[in-house]
């Protein structure tokens, strides 16, 4: 009996079930999959929104330019989205408002994702009191609806860029934290992490080699969801008059001020509102696509973020 | 914390096939467990009110709001002192904590009375709206999730879910505006301004429900798909059970645990969403009260509102946990 | 499962083949098309729902119940605390009575007091009615009135209406059952007018109830229900001695946002709402159910100036004058206010409160002059200043401010807007000079003709909201207040008006427009001071 | 939980036994394939299978994973997953052809005539229904509620459950796996089926429980005249329990016949390979092959690894409060250099906990673990590093023990880079190549991801990773239990060879005595956290001193096979 054998014949899977074969094939198919049609459409919408808000300002006019001769004009070739009560071009304002909204959204989603990531990894790696403290923090955050917290903070601290980002981060870091923490704890319990420990790897080695690469896709998902939840929260704040201050345009604020004219000049409120919806749908579809691709199921946004 | 994982949850390290848990003691949800959850909740509530306290007290003097425009300037000082806002912050915080602990709050500025009963009086309306919204949302979301998980036709499995996904991207206030325009102003079916009665509840409840539908639909669908693949479904099929029994008793029932969990988390939405919804519709609930209290710098009332919302959240989650344990026997041990 | 950490997130892709994944009906195909269709459908619905003439949905008829809209949340209905005409003040005036009242033309009329005389500059006598009853049937006596004033004069009393009283009123005493004597510490020619805000509450009730949200007065209505967030309902006070109001039931509804007010009107849910944006009145112009009111309000609108901020360029009168020249009032009025008003004549008082001083007129719009003055003051290169706004507080202020921002930009002045909720806005105004903005809107106004304190107060250096340094103006107005004769008073008033104009202690804008939408079924004499008393609303004569 | 059932009269007994040799199942030329999906062509997974099961007889269906045996069984029971369907052939059950029936009739007929027992008993029961409710469902439609309870109790007694009422009121998670499997069998019997399809009914169970469950099936078969289709990958089980056997490979039946004949004198090469790989058949690695004894027996032998009086208790927290589980209750263990010790015991005996404690993945409550005579707690930094390097671990699960994101190369480089920081990139690459050589994997595999490897190949990577630090002690926790038989055999041979070549000390954990016998000279038997027996492997297996060990030995399936 030869001790050395050809190993190609090491076939077979762990569990003796024939169905396993099929599952194996299914998994291969799954890995081939990309973010899916929805994901691509979402990405497309986002690219379009981003392009408009980034390039738009170079070509179009001044969002603050008033023209009292053209007040409340309906959408036309000259004013794509019509004009508002000060004769300002609604399209230009939507484009500029998008810049503010997206800047706030992206910055707060980045900060929230990083904060959630760091706290979650710390909790998963160190366990014990670190995990307990971070989890309690999340509980505290969850016990007060973020919109209430945002209103309290903003109406008392004031509503410039930093406080707005602060409350948005406060409102959305928990999502990243919980998604990543759950995943990281599962990964830390995996045998390959134990194998690394047996091989002498330290906490940071494990984090660097195994944990972070494994949470990156999830982080991408969490980021898009954070971004869309931040966007919705930001527009809600704007609507309640606690967001970016006029005359700087902001989508939520434009909806609020245009709402009174909704029967006579619906375009003032409608287009910024639709801009929020389009961007959120884009983020949503991209997030869903990423989630299907990397996580294998939906991650609910409001459920965690709000 | 992590008890035996259902198929849908994260991957517990796969146990060896033979290391099936040998013996577990059966017990109902213990008081100790409830106590533990409450203690955790208490910490959360404390954190929340502390955060709010500092946001409020560190930034302003509410006495100003009481001063009539034609009063002499020293009137502010007089009122500030009268209300104790000139004391050092730690002293104020300590007084504040004792007042929270004993339930004796300083008088509301706008109401000139104990803020607790004022906030409590708003809770039934909020609860009615919230529960109606939750119920409608859970039912609609459940139906959508069920249809999309079990429908054989591609359209049925996609259209309702697609609509739900779309709804998730529409800000609550926008939904509210659209509903008001269409159903209150154009069609005149429901009043624009809430009076607290059933007719005026329809639109806000629907707005609130829209906040739940997507999450519930998606989670329920995923749970159903997972359970559909569980081995015990095969066993049930082997019994030759009729499809509706199979689906209701085995598939749906086993999907409830996961879904309930999300409902619990959605309680946050219920409370948070209610704030915006109540403001948009003028619904006389605690959400509206808290926004108005904040805008009027009615500190004691703000604190009590936040306290009530936080406690409500903790309690709702506790109830959900207990119900989940009843629905999901595996959670009991 | 119970672990909240992994509620709906499937963890890392299971690497084991233990659980075959087979049946996932179209799990991954994202319903993009559907989302797009849904959005398109919503868009279509909304667009079709918007537009169209107002009031076509259904025709509201005025029923048994009078439905009045308030534009601000109720801040309690304590009669001793005053209240905004847009909320608490209107309710309080329907429930309580005071010694005097103000007619729609702002003249002072008898209330509980039927007559008054001044025996000397520091002593007044008021004759009061003896047939008044509180809504519980108990009589309103001279002792009750004395008690109310005693409370207000007590420095430790919580009711804030007493603060201004204490400045000039020493005591109120009962002479007999129908006569009261007022002893003053300073002369006050306009004392009867000043007393209109002192509402009389029943002493026993006041001592045993929370006046902030309970009421027992002698007015035409009694309080039925109160929700400070959303409104109040009133019912008739059956013991009321005066003429019976037209409506037995009144509902005041708080509609704090313009959008809510417009929607409620379009749905025909309100009979009378004041304070609409002039632009929004247009949609009700052709309505079958509503008449619109667009007129001149009682309160002049100015941008108040912070002259006391450290190192502020606004300490220089030339800068203040320049900004007055740089402001194009007419354009704003014509575009935003539908031409409802005329620019302020450069005076801090105007008709109907005070006879206009013919020698003082408005600053014309003259950007060149503005630039020149700025250059003289050493600001040829420009200035950056801030203005604090409170959303929704004053009619059209957001739009108007933005117009001013654009106008001032033309003379090199950058004006930055800080928008704050009303309380925060108030707080920053009441706060120290250096923390306050350079400008803030104020819309002030006395309550009655000849009200010196009310009209000049905000422009005095010692006013609680003021950040001015105007010693001459202070001196002149004090003299006017303490004047013993009308002639003396007029002299000082005119001098004060001229001083304020030449020193440009404000950016003079325009009187507030007075706007409203009234059901055709109502008979109501517009009351430009915006107090919306239910008893003053009648039914229109049937055609 | 002994199988001493009170004899209960089941309905089928009243009807009299089914005449022997009457076919309850006849499958002809059965072909099963994927339901065609757009883009995929239909491929058949089971191809032309024919088999018969007679009443009162047990028929075995053996084969490795992927051979199609489970799908054949599911097709017979009408339980194919929705993506898979019967493409051709016919199935006749209890005299009636199922393949021609409409869906509703087929379901009714199948439910009435086939009982099915699955591999994982606990997962096969609805977790949120009490046993009573699940049993009641299984009873024929129309059973009166009152009668249902009695019937359920009868059924449970019939499958040898003593405490019937407690069991009826329990949820599945509150019962042991063996008990649950009895419940599943009871449910399968509820409608008096003619055929019992048992798909790997004991794979998920401990050895001793396995024997009891198989005994029960045997007994029921005889008593009720059931036909039994026993699907298994375990030749031993099939050899012990069936009269007739079908061997499947690649979706086809490659050999069939009476069990004794087929296993005694296999004709097909596949059957022979399968038999050769059965652990009981593996030749122990003798001293001759090993060469010179590693350690001079005469030399004073110092224990390389020493475990003294180690205790460990776990606290299990749940909503019902805390429960304590004593995993180790004062265990001593001594391993000398070059020794290969087998650690056996049933699940829950604490063997894995002990192994994890030795490599530092788990802490002790009390007791001392020493390496080279030095307690771990008192190690200096350098000693600790040395211990870490020299004591390595091979994990049970080849799927979760490799990071799915890392290539083989990066997986193997990790321990090298950590433990030998001085190595150049080239040196590391060379070492990775030689490690792959050593575990008999092609060097080209270094760029593969775990998903591109089979179970056996993954386990080889796992072994290579353990070897990378040049350890002297390897602790292997069930390294082959998740693998197919033939793969298992090859991995065991690899481990045996490495031991000799690298002069390794082994601590080998297994529940399979046959596997341990192949690799280890010494044996330690654990039970509920305590050592019940230790000694040379052959002595313990031939002359077990404790009744527990004896029961374990007796329960090993396929003893006949060994002797044949």
mmCIF file of C-alpha atoms in Angstrom, chain A residues 13-15 17 19-20 22-24 26-27 30-31 33 35-39 41 64 66 68 71-72 85-86 88 93 135 139 154-155 159 177-179 181-183 185-187 190 192 214 218 239 241-242 245-247 253 256-257 259-264 266-267 270-271 274 277-278 281 285 288-289 292-300 304, chain C residues 3-24 27-33 35-36 39 42-43 46-47 49-53 257-260 262-264 266-267 277 279-280 282-284 331-332 334-336 338 389 391 398-407 415-421 424 427:
data_model
loop_
_atom_site.group_PDB
_atom_site.id
_atom_site.type_symbol
_atom_site.label_atom_id
_atom_site.label_comp_id
_atom_site.label_asym_id
_atom_site.label_seq_id
_atom_site.Cartn_x
_atom_site.Cartn_y
_atom_site.Cartn_z
ATOM 1 C CA UNK A 13 -17.994 17.139 0.368
ATOM 2 C CA UNK A 14 -18.234 17.121 4.067
ATOM 3 C CA UNK A 15 -21.766 16.081 4.592
ATOM 4 C CA UNK A 17 -25.775 14.262 1.028
ATOM 5 C CA UNK A 19 -28.028 17.490 -2.563
ATOM 6 C CA UNK A 20 -24.722 18.984 -1.612
ATOM 7 C CA UNK A 22 -26.393 20.896 -6.303
ATOM 8 C CA UNK A 23 -25.742 23.358 -3.551
ATOM 9 C CA UNK A 24 -22.122 23.505 -4.563
ATOM 10 C CA UNK A 26 -25.582 26.937 -6.720
ATOM 11 C CA UNK A 27 -22.852 28.511 -4.711
ATOM 12 C CA UNK A 30 -23.856 32.767 -6.628
ATOM 13 C CA UNK A 31 -20.236 33.761 -6.666
ATOM 14 C CA UNK A 33 -23.195 36.934 -9.681
ATOM 15 C CA UNK A 35 -24.613 43.267 -7.910
ATOM 16 C CA UNK A 36 -27.441 42.521 -10.324
ATOM 17 C CA UNK A 37 -29.491 44.675 -12.629
ATOM 18 C CA UNK A 38 -30.999 46.612 -9.738
ATOM 19 C CA UNK A 39 -27.595 47.321 -8.313
ATOM 20 C CA UNK A 41 -29.422 50.786 -12.110
ATOM 21 C CA UNK A 64 -29.599 82.620 -5.180
ATOM 22 C CA UNK A 66 -33.643 86.340 -7.835
ATOM 23 C CA UNK A 68 -38.852 89.317 -9.639
ATOM 24 C CA UNK A 71 -41.967 84.589 -10.175
ATOM 25 C CA UNK A 72 -43.647 81.192 -9.904
ATOM 26 C CA UNK A 85 -41.571 82.718 -5.272
ATOM 27 C CA UNK A 86 -38.423 84.821 -5.681
ATOM 28 C CA UNK A 88 -35.116 81.686 -8.648
ATOM 29 C CA UNK A 93 -31.481 75.237 -6.800
ATOM 30 C CA UNK A 135 -23.190 47.510 22.911
ATOM 31 C CA UNK A 139 -28.666 50.560 23.091
ATOM 32 C CA UNK A 154 -29.836 71.059 16.330
ATOM 33 C CA UNK A 155 -32.343 73.411 17.821
ATOM 34 C CA UNK A 159 -27.534 74.008 12.512
ATOM 35 C CA UNK A 177 -21.967 48.800 14.294
ATOM 36 C CA UNK A 178 -24.569 46.089 14.573
ATOM 37 C CA UNK A 179 -24.094 44.686 11.116
ATOM 38 C CA UNK A 181 -20.361 43.407 15.041
ATOM 39 C CA UNK A 182 -22.637 40.492 14.295
ATOM 40 C CA UNK A 183 -20.503 39.500 11.368
ATOM 41 C CA UNK A 185 -18.283 38.006 16.121
ATOM 42 C CA UNK A 186 -19.229 35.207 13.770
ATOM 43 C CA UNK A 187 -15.879 35.494 12.009
ATOM 44 C CA UNK A 190 -14.640 30.749 12.916
ATOM 45 C CA UNK A 192 -9.731 29.863 10.667
ATOM 46 C CA UNK A 214 -14.065 39.877 5.518
ATOM 47 C CA UNK A 218 -20.453 44.367 4.434
ATOM 48 C CA UNK A 239 -38.149 69.904 6.115
ATOM 49 C CA UNK A 241 -36.405 73.760 9.333
ATOM 50 C CA UNK A 242 -33.409 72.363 11.174
ATOM 51 C CA UNK A 245 -30.194 77.340 6.373
ATOM 52 C CA UNK A 246 -31.692 79.463 3.637
ATOM 53 C CA UNK A 247 -30.873 81.006 1.289
ATOM 54 C CA UNK A 253 -36.012 72.819 3.125
ATOM 55 C CA UNK A 256 -41.011 72.701 3.189
ATOM 56 C CA UNK A 257 -41.018 76.208 1.755
ATOM 57 C CA UNK A 259 -45.284 73.102 0.239
ATOM 58 C CA UNK A 260 -47.500 76.150 0.752
ATOM 59 C CA UNK A 261 -47.541 76.709 -2.987
ATOM 60 C CA UNK A 262 -48.065 73.067 -3.811
ATOM 61 C CA UNK A 263 -51.501 73.767 -5.261
ATOM 62 C CA UNK A 264 -50.489 76.709 -7.363
ATOM 63 C CA UNK A 266 -46.284 72.292 -7.362
ATOM 64 C CA UNK A 267 -42.918 72.187 -9.073
ATOM 65 C CA UNK A 270 -42.076 68.390 -6.088
ATOM 66 C CA UNK A 271 -38.717 68.417 -7.834
ATOM 67 C CA UNK A 274 -38.218 63.736 -6.197
ATOM 68 C CA UNK A 277 -36.436 60.002 -3.657
ATOM 69 C CA UNK A 278 -34.295 59.362 -6.733
ATOM 70 C CA UNK A 281 -33.753 54.839 -4.540
ATOM 71 C CA UNK A 285 -30.889 49.647 -5.152
ATOM 72 C CA UNK A 288 -29.620 45.859 -2.136
ATOM 73 C CA UNK A 289 -27.433 44.769 -5.004
ATOM 74 C CA UNK A 292 -27.405 40.275 -2.384
ATOM 75 C CA UNK A 293 -23.930 39.990 -3.791
ATOM 76 C CA UNK A 294 -21.941 39.949 -0.603
ATOM 77 C CA UNK A 295 -24.277 39.212 2.239
ATOM 78 C CA UNK A 296 -26.889 37.032 0.644
ATOM 79 C CA UNK A 297 -29.919 38.833 1.978
ATOM 80 C CA UNK A 298 -31.383 42.186 2.771
ATOM 81 C CA UNK A 299 -30.138 44.485 5.446
ATOM 82 C CA UNK A 300 -33.000 46.624 6.601
ATOM 83 C CA UNK A 304 -31.526 49.602 12.347
ATOM 84 C CA UNK C 3 -29.455 38.324 19.891
ATOM 85 C CA UNK C 4 -30.155 41.783 18.586
ATOM 86 C CA UNK C 5 -26.774 41.863 16.993
ATOM 87 C CA UNK C 6 -27.662 39.784 14.030
ATOM 88 C CA UNK C 7 -31.276 40.551 13.490
ATOM 89 C CA UNK C 8 -31.691 40.398 9.795
ATOM 90 C CA UNK C 9 -28.233 40.103 8.490
ATOM 91 C CA UNK C 10 -27.210 36.756 7.289
ATOM 92 C CA UNK C 11 -23.592 36.454 8.303
ATOM 93 C CA UNK C 12 -20.724 35.437 6.147
ATOM 94 C CA UNK C 13 -21.704 33.140 3.342
ATOM 95 C CA UNK C 14 -21.875 29.722 4.912
ATOM 96 C CA UNK C 15 -19.065 27.652 3.610
ATOM 97 C CA UNK C 16 -20.635 24.345 4.477
ATOM 98 C CA UNK C 17 -22.819 22.535 2.118
ATOM 99 C CA UNK C 18 -24.947 21.348 4.956
ATOM 100 C CA UNK C 19 -27.991 23.275 3.939
ATOM 101 C CA UNK C 20 -28.734 23.122 0.300
ATOM 102 C CA UNK C 21 -29.865 26.354 -1.218
ATOM 103 C CA UNK C 22 -32.234 25.469 -3.944
ATOM 104 C CA UNK C 23 -35.571 27.113 -3.916
ATOM 105 C CA UNK C 24 -35.240 30.851 -4.103
ATOM 106 C CA UNK C 27 -34.827 36.140 -5.180
ATOM 107 C CA UNK C 28 -32.226 38.226 -6.838
ATOM 108 C CA UNK C 29 -33.944 39.935 -9.637
ATOM 109 C CA UNK C 30 -34.395 43.463 -8.448
ATOM 110 C CA UNK C 31 -37.653 45.002 -9.396
ATOM 111 C CA UNK C 32 -36.139 48.099 -10.923
ATOM 112 C CA UNK C 33 -38.833 48.601 -13.458
ATOM 113 C CA UNK C 35 -39.730 51.074 -8.695
ATOM 114 C CA UNK C 36 -39.555 53.341 -11.690
ATOM 115 C CA UNK C 39 -42.403 56.687 -8.907
ATOM 116 C CA UNK C 42 -46.839 58.903 -7.753
ATOM 117 C CA UNK C 43 -45.595 61.777 -9.856
ATOM 118 C CA UNK C 46 -49.394 64.412 -7.410
ATOM 119 C CA UNK C 47 -49.264 66.541 -10.522
ATOM 120 C CA UNK C 49 -53.819 66.524 -7.712
ATOM 121 C CA UNK C 50 -52.102 69.877 -7.652
ATOM 122 C CA UNK C 51 -53.377 72.885 -9.454
ATOM 123 C CA UNK C 52 -56.956 73.667 -10.120
ATOM 124 C CA UNK C 53 -59.049 76.289 -8.466
ATOM 125 C CA UNK C 257 -47.179 76.217 9.041
ATOM 126 C CA UNK C 258 -48.225 78.080 5.964
ATOM 127 C CA UNK C 259 -48.693 74.770 4.192
ATOM 128 C CA UNK C 260 -51.102 73.561 6.859
ATOM 129 C CA UNK C 262 -53.345 76.575 2.857
ATOM 130 C CA UNK C 263 -54.287 72.903 2.894
ATOM 131 C CA UNK C 264 -56.913 73.403 5.590
ATOM 132 C CA UNK C 266 -58.457 74.322 0.413
ATOM 133 C CA UNK C 267 -60.138 71.455 2.155
ATOM 134 C CA UNK C 277 -48.330 84.723 2.708
ATOM 135 C CA UNK C 279 -48.514 85.195 -2.569
ATOM 136 C CA UNK C 280 -50.766 82.405 -1.385
ATOM 137 C CA UNK C 282 -54.105 84.524 -5.065
ATOM 138 C CA UNK C 283 -55.434 80.978 -5.129
ATOM 139 C CA UNK C 284 -58.434 81.994 -3.006
ATOM 140 C CA UNK C 331 -39.453 96.084 -5.361
ATOM 141 C CA UNK C 332 -39.892 93.797 -2.404
ATOM 142 C CA UNK C 334 -44.457 94.818 -5.304
ATOM 143 C CA UNK C 335 -43.133 91.347 -5.874
ATOM 144 C CA UNK C 336 -43.594 89.648 -2.545
ATOM 145 C CA UNK C 338 -48.544 92.000 -4.020
ATOM 146 C CA UNK C 389 -34.322 85.080 11.326
ATOM 147 C CA UNK C 391 -38.724 80.861 10.353
ATOM 148 C CA UNK C 398 -37.625 84.719 4.570
ATOM 149 C CA UNK C 399 -38.167 85.834 1.009
ATOM 150 C CA UNK C 400 -37.762 89.502 1.834
ATOM 151 C CA UNK C 401 -34.493 88.885 3.635
ATOM 152 C CA UNK C 402 -33.191 86.990 0.684
ATOM 153 C CA UNK C 403 -34.130 89.880 -1.531
ATOM 154 C CA UNK C 404 -32.286 92.235 0.798
ATOM 155 C CA UNK C 405 -29.255 89.948 0.703
ATOM 156 C CA UNK C 406 -29.252 90.321 -3.063
ATOM 157 C CA UNK C 407 -29.752 94.085 -2.916
ATOM 158 C CA UNK C 415 -25.376 89.635 4.574
ATOM 159 C CA UNK C 416 -25.410 86.165 6.076
ATOM 160 C CA UNK C 417 -28.647 84.637 7.256
ATOM 161 C CA UNK C 418 -28.962 82.600 10.428
ATOM 162 C CA UNK C 419 -32.271 80.877 10.653
ATOM 163 C CA UNK C 420 -33.392 79.796 14.102
ATOM 164 C CA UNK C 421 -36.495 78.507 15.786
ATOM 165 C CA UNK C 424 -33.525 80.379 20.000
ATOM 166 C CA UNK C 427 -32.712 84.072 23.109
#
